[in-house]
Amino acid sequence: MAVNCRRCREAPAVIDIPHHQLSLCAPCFLKHCRDQVQRTIDAHKMLEPGERCLVAVSGGKDSLAVWDILLDLGYPADGVYLGLGIGEYSDASAERARGFAAKRGARLIEVDLATELGFTIPEARGAGRSSCSACGLSKRHLLNRVAVENGYRVLVTGHNLDDEVAVLFGNVMRWDLPYLARQYPTLPEREGFARRVKPLVRLSERETAAYCVIRGIDYIIDECPMAVGNKHLMYKELINALEEKQPGAKYHFFLGFLDRVHPRLEDVGEEDRAGLRPCVRCGSPTIAEVCAFCRLADRSRNKKARRRKRQRVAEEEAPGVPAGPGPSHPEPAGGSRAPHR
Amino acid sequence: MAVTVKLHRPTREVSVDGPVKVRELCQQLGLNTESVLVIRGDELVPRDGVLADGDSVEIRPVISGGAA
């Protein structure tokens, strides 16, 4: 026999949320998601009422869910989609982002990584970082640039509770105090940098996916082919095994960190920031002369130039014979994802 | 008649005897209920929901490598 919604007690429940001891019908669940997001925005001073913002949209469930919720909560939210050059996966992701923007009548800014930076994510693979690490670094850099250049003071990302828990778990496993000090749902605005906010940190991945199903949002279900086997995904599987036995484990681990541990890391954060200076090339804060992103961009462009040279030589030596796969053929990554954001 | 189950990553279809609770179905297939959603038609089915013979459901993974 179907269980009725714990809130309205009228309609049958469609989803159970054990860590809140709730079973909810579709309308009450949508309200629950919006309430959780508004509560997060208020608690971490993410947005002023009605403040304009730019949402980083990947075509996946989280970024489309946060965009949808912000629009429903009355925030004038535009989207930005980065074309990463990951073959059919990027094409399908872009279609979802465009489809959502058209349906909601929202503005979507599209930026192509290869055009802006001179390399795609598959081309950056092997340039001293794993694909996921190169992707994260490039996205952080470029998304901020697009936000600032287009006059947005706030950049919204779709990081959910599971994302934050996996990052926290990785940082704790290595007791990386500077990274722990930097992990927070709001990173304040400073010169040249938009405020970065994560309004979904109180919602699990299961909740954001359920939100999209109920709202009829068409999102990309397939995993990025370059993320297969990454450490971040392994942490999520491990943590979900714990969550199934001990509902609320993820929620209390992350919220407990924010409430009880993060405030004690202020000194570490200050020490970390004191060692920063602007990158001589792009002005991003770094402890080196040239920041990690500019070094990655150099290595990726050099790698691409060397590959092209090898292809030219091979074609000259054996005309008509293909010189090997081009850069648009992604292969699964075996490396790890950088555990910080 | 049985419950027809569509799975992802990789995409495949299996049949399971009904009636069966979502929680038990996931257990039979070695899936963590925290990592998936079960969808019948276009409606979600909660973990204690019962699937009957003749039902067609999709088990959709919710874990992704990251966002934005």
Tab-separated table of C-alpha atoms in Angstrom:
chain	number	residue	atom	x	y	z
A	1	MET	CA	0.000	0.000	0.000
A	2	ALA	CA	1.348	3.417	-1.007
A	3	VAL	CA	2.609	5.691	1.778
A	4	ASN	CA	1.078	9.161	1.885
A	5	CYS	CA	3.110	12.370	1.865
A	6	ARG	CA	4.343	13.328	5.353
A	7	ARG	CA	3.710	17.039	4.671
A	8	CYS	CA	0.287	17.306	3.029
A	9	ARG	CA	-0.904	13.794	4.066
A	10	GLU	CA	-3.097	13.722	0.937
A	11	ALA	CA	-1.145	12.575	-2.121
A	12	PRO	CA	0.949	9.387	-2.337
A	13	ALA	CA	4.659	9.855	-1.645
A	14	VAL	CA	6.977	9.551	-4.665
A	15	ILE	CA	10.294	9.917	-2.867
A	16	ASP	CA	11.661	9.122	0.564
A	17	ILE	CA	14.462	11.168	2.131
A	18	PRO	CA	15.680	9.061	5.060
A	19	HIS	CA	18.039	11.689	6.514
A	20	HIS	CA	15.092	14.058	6.965
A	21	GLN	CA	12.744	11.165	7.892
A	22	LEU	CA	10.454	12.357	5.104
A	23	SER	CA	8.388	10.765	2.368
A	24	LEU	CA	6.970	13.407	0.035
A	25	CYS	CA	4.558	13.753	-2.877
A	26	ALA	CA	5.782	15.520	-6.015
A	27	PRO	CA	4.524	19.082	-5.193
A	28	CYS	CA	5.779	18.903	-1.576
A	29	PHE	CA	9.152	17.576	-2.753
A	30	LEU	CA	9.598	20.499	-5.177
A	31	LYS	CA	8.781	22.893	-2.324
A	32	HIS	CA	11.286	21.062	-0.100
A	33	CYS	CA	14.024	21.566	-2.737
A	34	ARG	CA	13.241	25.270	-3.152
A	35	ASP	CA	13.147	25.753	0.630
A	36	GLN	CA	16.512	24.027	1.078
A	37	VAL	CA	18.078	26.222	-1.610
A	38	GLN	CA	16.629	29.447	-0.189
A	39	ARG	CA	17.798	28.439	3.296
A	40	THR	CA	21.335	27.821	1.964
A	41	ILE	CA	21.364	31.138	0.083
A	42	ASP	CA	20.321	33.005	3.250
A	43	ALA	CA	22.600	31.098	5.657
A	44	HIS	CA	25.728	31.666	3.559
A	45	LYS	CA	24.867	35.143	2.238
A	46	MET	CA	25.037	33.912	-1.352
A	47	LEU	CA	22.637	36.322	-3.030
A	48	GLU	CA	20.716	39.434	-2.127
A	49	PRO	CA	16.959	39.155	-2.835
A	50	GLY	CA	16.531	39.420	-6.605
A	51	GLU	CA	20.290	39.722	-7.275
A	52	ARG	CA	21.401	38.970	-10.845
A	53	CYS	CA	23.670	35.954	-11.233
A	54	LEU	CA	25.315	33.669	-13.774
A	55	VAL	CA	24.816	29.901	-13.500
A	56	ALA	CA	27.534	27.561	-14.802
A	57	VAL	CA	25.523	25.064	-16.844
A	58	SER	CA	26.861	21.685	-17.950
A	59	GLY	CA	23.620	20.116	-19.235
A	60	GLY	CA	23.645	17.756	-16.236
A	61	LYS	CA	20.997	17.421	-13.533
A	62	ASP	CA	22.609	19.658	-10.902
A	63	SER	CA	23.290	22.761	-12.961
A	64	LEU	CA	19.872	22.630	-14.645
A	65	ALA	CA	18.150	22.035	-11.292
A	66	VAL	CA	19.854	24.991	-9.622
A	67	TRP	CA	19.100	27.232	-12.599
A	68	ASP	CA	15.425	26.176	-12.541
A	69	ILE	CA	15.117	26.701	-8.776
A	70	LEU	CA	16.790	30.124	-8.866
A	71	LEU	CA	14.427	31.277	-11.614
A	72	ASP	CA	11.438	30.008	-9.616
A	73	LEU	CA	12.714	31.778	-6.492
A	74	GLY	CA	12.752	35.042	-8.468
A	75	TYR	CA	16.481	35.491	-9.079
A	76	PRO	CA	17.323	36.851	-12.546
A	77	ALA	CA	19.658	33.984	-13.428
A	78	ASP	CA	21.404	33.657	-16.784
A	79	GLY	CA	23.436	30.602	-17.816
A	80	VAL	CA	26.892	30.018	-19.231
A	81	TYR	CA	27.802	26.829	-21.087
A	82	LEU	CA	31.422	25.906	-21.791
A	83	GLY	CA	32.033	23.691	-24.827
A	84	LEU	CA	34.819	21.415	-23.587
A	85	GLY	CA	35.384	19.608	-26.903
A	86	ILE	CA	34.626	16.118	-25.517
A	87	GLY	CA	33.116	14.732	-28.757
A	88	GLU	CA	29.496	13.565	-28.731
A	89	TYR	CA	29.255	14.033	-24.960
A	90	SER	CA	29.793	17.785	-25.324
A	91	ASP	CA	27.326	17.964	-28.233
A	92	ALA	CA	24.616	16.207	-26.200
A	93	SER	CA	25.341	18.376	-23.117
A	94	ALA	CA	25.076	21.580	-25.137
A	95	GLU	CA	21.717	20.466	-26.553
A	96	ARG	CA	20.342	20.009	-23.014
A	97	ALA	CA	21.584	23.428	-21.911
A	98	ARG	CA	20.122	25.139	-24.982
A	99	GLY	CA	16.842	23.224	-24.673
A	100	PHE	CA	16.401	24.294	-21.050
A	101	ALA	CA	17.244	27.944	-21.804
A	102	ALA	CA	14.729	28.002	-24.682
A	103	LYS	CA	12.008	26.377	-22.550
A	104	ARG	CA	12.481	28.834	-19.679
A	105	GLY	CA	13.148	31.839	-21.952
A	106	ALA	CA	16.469	32.415	-20.205
A	107	ARG	CA	19.708	33.823	-21.593
A	108	LEU	CA	22.490	31.293	-22.255
A	109	ILE	CA	26.035	32.459	-22.979
A	110	GLU	CA	28.013	29.850	-24.909
A	111	VAL	CA	31.799	29.752	-24.815
A	112	ASP	CA	34.022	27.354	-26.705
A	113	LEU	CA	37.127	26.272	-24.797
A	114	ALA	CA	39.201	25.657	-27.939
A	115	THR	CA	38.368	29.112	-29.310
A	116	GLU	CA	39.047	30.879	-26.018
A	117	LEU	CA	42.073	28.948	-24.798
A	118	GLY	CA	43.467	27.144	-27.848
A	119	PHE	CA	42.897	23.606	-26.546
A	120	THR	CA	40.110	21.165	-25.658
A	121	ILE	CA	39.949	18.974	-22.536
A	122	PRO	CA	40.980	15.815	-24.449
A	123	GLU	CA	43.964	17.802	-25.742
A	124	ALA	CA	44.873	18.898	-22.202
A	125	ARG	CA	44.946	15.291	-20.992
A	126	GLY	CA	48.463	14.172	-20.191
A	127	ALA	CA	49.747	17.743	-19.922
A	128	GLY	CA	50.870	17.152	-16.325
A	129	ARG	CA	47.337	16.649	-14.913
A	130	SER	CA	44.499	14.135	-15.161
A	131	SER	CA	41.600	15.040	-17.485
A	132	CYS	CA	39.286	15.850	-14.560
A	133	SER	CA	41.872	18.033	-12.882
A	134	ALA	CA	42.639	19.896	-16.135
A	135	CYS	CA	38.900	20.280	-16.764
A	136	GLY	CA	38.194	21.655	-13.280
A	137	LEU	CA	41.086	24.094	-13.437
A	138	SER	CA	40.125	25.339	-16.923
A	139	LYS	CA	36.465	25.704	-15.980
A	140	ARG	CA	37.226	27.646	-12.795
A	141	HIS	CA	39.417	30.053	-14.744
A	142	LEU	CA	37.211	30.534	-17.789
A	143	LEU	CA	33.883	30.700	-15.934
A	144	ASN	CA	35.224	33.491	-13.749
A	145	ARG	CA	36.519	35.343	-16.794
A	146	VAL	CA	33.147	35.092	-18.568
A	147	ALA	CA	31.311	36.240	-15.413
A	148	VAL	CA	33.554	39.260	-14.855
A	149	GLU	CA	33.694	40.268	-18.541
A	150	ASN	CA	29.892	40.152	-18.754
A	151	GLY	CA	29.368	42.172	-15.595
A	152	TYR	CA	28.107	39.407	-13.273
A	153	ARG	CA	29.183	39.701	-9.639
A	154	VAL	CA	27.998	36.201	-8.714
A	155	LEU	CA	28.816	32.862	-10.319
A	156	VAL	CA	26.558	29.958	-9.277
A	157	THR	CA	27.651	26.328	-9.578
A	158	GLY	CA	25.580	23.163	-9.166
A	159	HIS	CA	27.766	21.404	-6.607
A	160	ASN	CA	25.480	19.237	-4.476
A	161	LEU	CA	25.831	17.621	-1.050
A	162	ASP	CA	27.470	14.488	-2.488
A	163	ASP	CA	30.025	16.552	-4.430
A	164	GLU	CA	30.970	18.472	-1.301
A	165	VAL	CA	31.104	15.335	0.859
A	166	ALA	CA	33.375	13.566	-1.652
A	167	VAL	CA	35.706	16.589	-1.777
A	168	LEU	CA	35.695	16.840	2.022
A	169	PHE	CA	36.405	13.123	2.344
A	170	GLY	CA	39.369	13.411	-0.058
A	171	ASN	CA	40.769	16.426	1.781
A	172	VAL	CA	40.355	14.723	5.168
A	173	MET	CA	41.989	11.516	3.905
A	174	ARG	CA	45.071	13.615	3.112
A	175	TRP	CA	44.582	16.040	6.044
A	176	ASP	CA	45.084	18.827	3.567
A	177	LEU	CA	44.406	21.801	5.831
A	178	PRO	CA	44.732	24.585	3.222
A	179	TYR	CA	42.203	22.830	0.968
A	180	LEU	CA	39.907	22.220	3.954
A	181	ALA	CA	40.122	25.927	4.839
A	182	ARG	CA	39.079	26.843	1.268
A	183	GLN	CA	36.059	24.499	1.161
A	184	TYR	CA	33.009	26.640	1.849
A	185	PRO	CA	29.651	27.181	0.062
A	186	THR	CA	30.402	30.883	-0.592
A	187	LEU	CA	33.742	32.237	-1.755
A	188	PRO	CA	33.607	36.038	-1.446
A	189	GLU	CA	33.919	38.444	-4.339
A	190	ARG	CA	37.293	40.166	-4.674
A	191	GLU	CA	39.003	42.275	-7.311
A	192	GLY	CA	38.870	40.421	-10.633
A	193	PHE	CA	36.866	37.546	-9.140
A	194	ALA	CA	33.115	37.034	-8.976
A	195	ARG	CA	31.581	35.636	-5.780
A	196	ARG	CA	31.275	31.853	-6.186
A	197	VAL	CA	28.271	30.191	-4.579
A	198	LYS	CA	26.919	26.645	-4.298
A	199	PRO	CA	23.201	26.795	-3.399
A	200	LEU	CA	22.645	23.002	-3.730
A	201	VAL	CA	24.929	21.901	-0.889
A	202	ARG	CA	22.013	20.804	1.288
A	203	LEU	CA	20.504	18.600	-1.466
A	204	SER	CA	21.861	15.147	-2.303
A	205	GLU	CA	22.456	13.926	-5.840
A	206	ARG	CA	19.422	11.673	-5.513
A	207	GLU	CA	17.326	14.740	-4.655
A	208	THR	CA	18.604	16.871	-7.557
A	209	ALA	CA	18.025	13.998	-10.012
A	210	ALA	CA	14.513	13.451	-8.580
A	211	TYR	CA	13.849	17.194	-8.886
A	212	CYS	CA	14.684	17.060	-12.619
A	213	VAL	CA	12.528	13.960	-13.206
A	214	ILE	CA	9.510	15.551	-11.495
A	215	ARG	CA	10.008	18.879	-13.279
A	216	GLY	CA	10.452	17.111	-16.646
A	217	ILE	CA	13.910	18.618	-17.139
A	218	ASP	CA	15.817	16.832	-19.897
A	219	TYR	CA	19.386	16.425	-18.617
A	220	ILE	CA	22.333	14.331	-19.745
A	221	ILE	CA	22.270	11.019	-17.876
A	222	ASP	CA	25.506	9.583	-19.256
A	223	GLU	CA	28.672	10.158	-17.302
A	224	CYS	CA	31.469	12.143	-18.948
A	225	PRO	CA	33.595	9.527	-20.809
A	226	MET	CA	36.740	11.137	-19.447
A	227	ALA	CA	35.655	10.832	-15.796
A	228	VAL	CA	35.415	7.033	-15.784
A	229	GLY	CA	37.434	5.594	-12.913
A	230	ASN	CA	38.197	8.893	-11.217
A	231	LYS	CA	38.778	9.057	-7.476
A	232	HIS	CA	35.851	11.406	-6.877
A	233	LEU	CA	33.371	8.798	-8.220
A	234	MET	CA	34.971	6.090	-6.073
A	235	TYR	CA	34.567	8.244	-2.954
A	236	LYS	CA	30.887	8.797	-3.796
A	237	GLU	CA	30.245	5.040	-4.092
A	238	LEU	CA	32.011	4.422	-0.793
A	239	ILE	CA	30.124	7.173	0.989
A	240	ASN	CA	26.761	6.016	-0.411
A	241	ALA	CA	27.472	2.518	0.927
A	242	LEU	CA	27.773	4.140	4.355
A	243	GLU	CA	24.719	6.358	3.794
A	244	GLU	CA	22.516	3.355	2.990
A	245	LYS	CA	23.413	1.741	6.335
A	246	GLN	CA	23.481	4.997	8.285
A	247	PRO	CA	21.056	7.567	6.779
A	248	GLY	CA	22.191	11.121	7.452
A	249	ALA	CA	25.915	10.280	7.472
A	250	LYS	CA	26.676	12.551	4.499
A	251	TYR	CA	24.537	15.396	5.748
A	252	HIS	CA	26.035	15.408	9.256
A	253	PHE	CA	29.619	14.932	7.997
A	254	PHE	CA	29.409	18.017	5.763
A	255	LEU	CA	27.226	20.291	7.908
A	256	GLY	CA	29.259	19.334	10.983
A	257	PHE	CA	32.419	20.361	9.128
A	258	LEU	CA	30.904	23.734	8.200
A	259	ASP	CA	29.603	24.419	11.730
A	260	ARG	CA	32.351	22.986	13.928
A	261	VAL	CA	35.580	22.537	11.967
A	262	HIS	CA	35.719	25.234	9.305
A	263	PRO	CA	35.647	28.144	11.828
A	264	ARG	CA	38.749	26.622	13.502
A	265	LEU	CA	40.664	26.739	10.210
A	266	GLU	CA	40.641	30.533	9.904
A	267	ASP	CA	44.364	30.781	10.720
A	268	VAL	CA	45.210	28.201	8.079
A	269	GLY	CA	43.127	30.117	5.552
A	270	GLU	CA	44.857	33.394	6.423
A	271	GLU	CA	48.320	31.810	6.189
A	272	ASP	CA	47.359	30.296	2.866
A	273	ARG	CA	46.124	33.634	1.513
A	274	ALA	CA	49.208	35.496	2.801
A	275	GLY	CA	51.446	33.460	0.475
A	276	LEU	CA	49.426	34.371	-2.612
A	277	ARG	CA	50.456	36.898	-5.257
A	278	PRO	CA	49.011	37.692	-8.689
A	279	CYS	CA	50.069	35.487	-11.602
A	280	VAL	CA	52.373	37.562	-13.848
A	281	ARG	CA	50.376	36.400	-16.878
A	282	CYS	CA	46.671	36.468	-15.922
A	283	GLY	CA	46.583	38.041	-12.457
A	284	SER	CA	45.001	35.011	-10.725
A	285	PRO	CA	46.200	34.440	-7.157
A	286	THR	CA	49.017	31.897	-6.991
A	287	ILE	CA	51.999	30.954	-4.835
A	288	ALA	CA	54.183	30.675	-7.962
A	289	GLU	CA	55.178	33.311	-10.520
A	290	VAL	CA	52.872	31.770	-13.145
A	291	CYS	CA	49.580	30.205	-11.959
A	292	ALA	CA	48.602	26.544	-12.423
A	293	PHE	CA	46.094	27.413	-15.146
A	294	CYS	CA	48.589	29.363	-17.291
A	295	ARG	CA	51.118	26.524	-16.931
A	296	LEU	CA	48.456	23.996	-17.996
A	297	ALA	CA	47.484	26.159	-20.983
A	298	ASP	CA	51.154	26.383	-22.092
A	299	ARG	CA	51.690	22.641	-21.798
A	300	SER	CA	48.431	21.831	-23.614
A	301	ARG	CA	49.151	24.185	-26.523
A	302	ASN	CA	52.738	22.878	-26.805
A	303	LYS	CA	51.497	19.298	-26.738
A	304	LYS	CA	48.971	20.096	-29.461
A	305	ALA	CA	51.653	21.772	-31.610
A	306	ARG	CA	53.977	18.761	-31.216
A	307	ARG	CA	51.152	16.367	-32.173
A	308	ARG	CA	50.371	18.398	-35.293
A	309	LYS	CA	54.035	18.410	-36.249
A	310	ARG	CA	54.223	14.610	-35.861
A	311	GLN	CA	51.073	14.230	-37.994
A	312	ARG	CA	52.537	16.457	-40.725
A	313	VAL	CA	55.777	14.476	-40.749
A	314	ALA	CA	53.872	11.162	-40.862
A	315	GLU	CA	51.675	12.395	-43.733
A	316	GLU	CA	54.703	13.574	-45.705
A	317	GLU	CA	56.399	10.210	-45.210
A	318	ALA	CA	53.281	8.110	-46.045
A	319	PRO	CA	50.713	10.190	-47.952
A	320	GLY	CA	47.108	8.956	-47.618
A	321	VAL	CA	47.688	6.932	-44.419
A	322	PRO	CA	45.901	8.309	-41.296
A	323	ALA	CA	48.441	9.418	-38.677
A	324	GLY	CA	46.399	8.313	-35.669
A	325	PRO	CA	43.381	9.535	-33.702
A	326	GLY	CA	42.781	13.240	-33.660
A	327	PRO	CA	42.096	15.259	-30.541
A	328	SER	CA	38.327	14.730	-30.687
A	329	HIS	CA	38.555	11.071	-29.584
A	330	PRO	CA	38.370	11.073	-25.806
A	331	GLU	CA	39.630	8.072	-23.887
A	332	PRO	CA	38.691	7.186	-20.326
A	333	ALA	CA	40.836	8.864	-17.733
A	334	GLY	CA	42.710	6.706	-15.276
A	335	GLY	CA	43.854	9.570	-13.105
A	336	SER	CA	42.356	11.313	-10.158
A	337	ARG	CA	40.212	14.370	-9.785
A	338	ALA	CA	41.694	17.191	-7.773
A	339	PRO	CA	39.864	16.982	-4.440
A	340	HIS	CA	39.517	20.716	-3.898
A	341	ARG	CA	37.216	23.249	-5.486
B	1	MET	CA	4.812	-11.698	-16.945
B	2	ALA	CA	7.595	-10.072	-14.949
B	3	VAL	CA	8.943	-6.620	-14.094
B	4	THR	CA	10.993	-5.262	-17.005
B	5	VAL	CA	13.941	-3.193	-15.807
B	6	LYS	CA	15.976	-0.837	-17.991
B	7	LEU	CA	19.461	-0.129	-16.657
B	8	HIS	CA	22.134	2.385	-17.666
B	9	ARG	CA	25.947	2.378	-17.811
B	10	PRO	CA	25.872	0.137	-19.795
B	11	THR	CA	22.336	0.311	-21.204
B	12	ARG	CA	20.641	-3.081	-20.851
B	13	GLU	CA	17.311	-4.686	-19.933
B	14	VAL	CA	16.585	-7.428	-17.395
B	15	SER	CA	13.423	-9.170	-16.156
B	16	VAL	CA	12.686	-9.714	-12.477
B	17	ASP	CA	9.797	-11.607	-10.888
B	18	GLY	CA	7.149	-9.439	-9.255
B	19	PRO	CA	5.721	-8.261	-7.015
B	20	VAL	CA	8.906	-6.784	-5.634
B	21	LYS	CA	9.738	-3.736	-3.521
B	22	VAL	CA	12.129	-1.192	-5.052
B	23	ARG	CA	14.563	-1.763	-2.180
B	24	GLU	CA	14.573	-5.545	-2.814
B	25	LEU	CA	14.898	-5.091	-6.580
B	26	CYS	CA	17.996	-2.925	-6.079
B	27	GLN	CA	19.422	-5.483	-3.663
B	28	GLN	CA	18.901	-8.279	-6.221
B	29	LEU	CA	20.707	-6.224	-8.858
B	30	GLY	CA	23.536	-5.226	-6.516
B	31	LEU	CA	22.610	-1.527	-6.607
B	32	ASN	CA	22.749	0.979	-3.768
B	33	THR	CA	19.356	2.696	-3.399
B	34	GLU	CA	21.135	5.946	-2.541
B	35	SER	CA	22.865	5.918	-5.952
B	36	VAL	CA	19.800	5.388	-8.165
B	37	LEU	CA	16.222	6.453	-8.845
B	38	VAL	CA	13.508	4.060	-9.950
B	39	ILE	CA	11.118	5.555	-12.497
B	40	ARG	CA	7.857	3.951	-13.686
B	41	GLY	CA	6.536	5.744	-16.781
B	42	ASP	CA	7.406	9.319	-15.845
B	43	GLU	CA	6.830	8.877	-12.091
B	44	LEU	CA	9.299	8.162	-9.319
B	45	VAL	CA	8.782	5.104	-7.137
B	46	PRO	CA	9.973	5.364	-3.509
B	47	ARG	CA	12.182	2.695	-1.908
B	48	ASP	CA	9.204	0.991	-0.251
B	49	GLY	CA	7.097	1.162	-3.435
B	50	VAL	CA	5.996	-2.172	-4.889
B	51	LEU	CA	6.507	-3.114	-8.539
B	52	ALA	CA	4.031	-5.579	-10.045
B	53	ASP	CA	4.379	-8.089	-12.856
B	54	GLY	CA	3.892	-6.252	-16.137
B	55	ASP	CA	5.478	-3.024	-14.852
B	56	SER	CA	8.264	-1.473	-16.901
B	57	VAL	CA	10.747	0.601	-14.919
B	58	GLU	CA	13.982	2.484	-15.471
B	59	ILE	CA	16.728	2.425	-12.860
B	60	ARG	CA	18.613	5.659	-13.388
B	61	PRO	CA	22.029	6.295	-11.804
B	62	VAL	CA	22.306	9.629	-10.012
B	63	ILE	CA	26.041	9.779	-9.385
B	64	SER	CA	28.017	12.085	-11.639
B	65	GLY	CA	31.647	13.147	-11.651
B	66	GLY	CA	30.956	16.768	-10.896
B	67	ALA	CA	28.989	19.781	-11.835
B	68	ALA	CA	29.389	22.843	-13.982
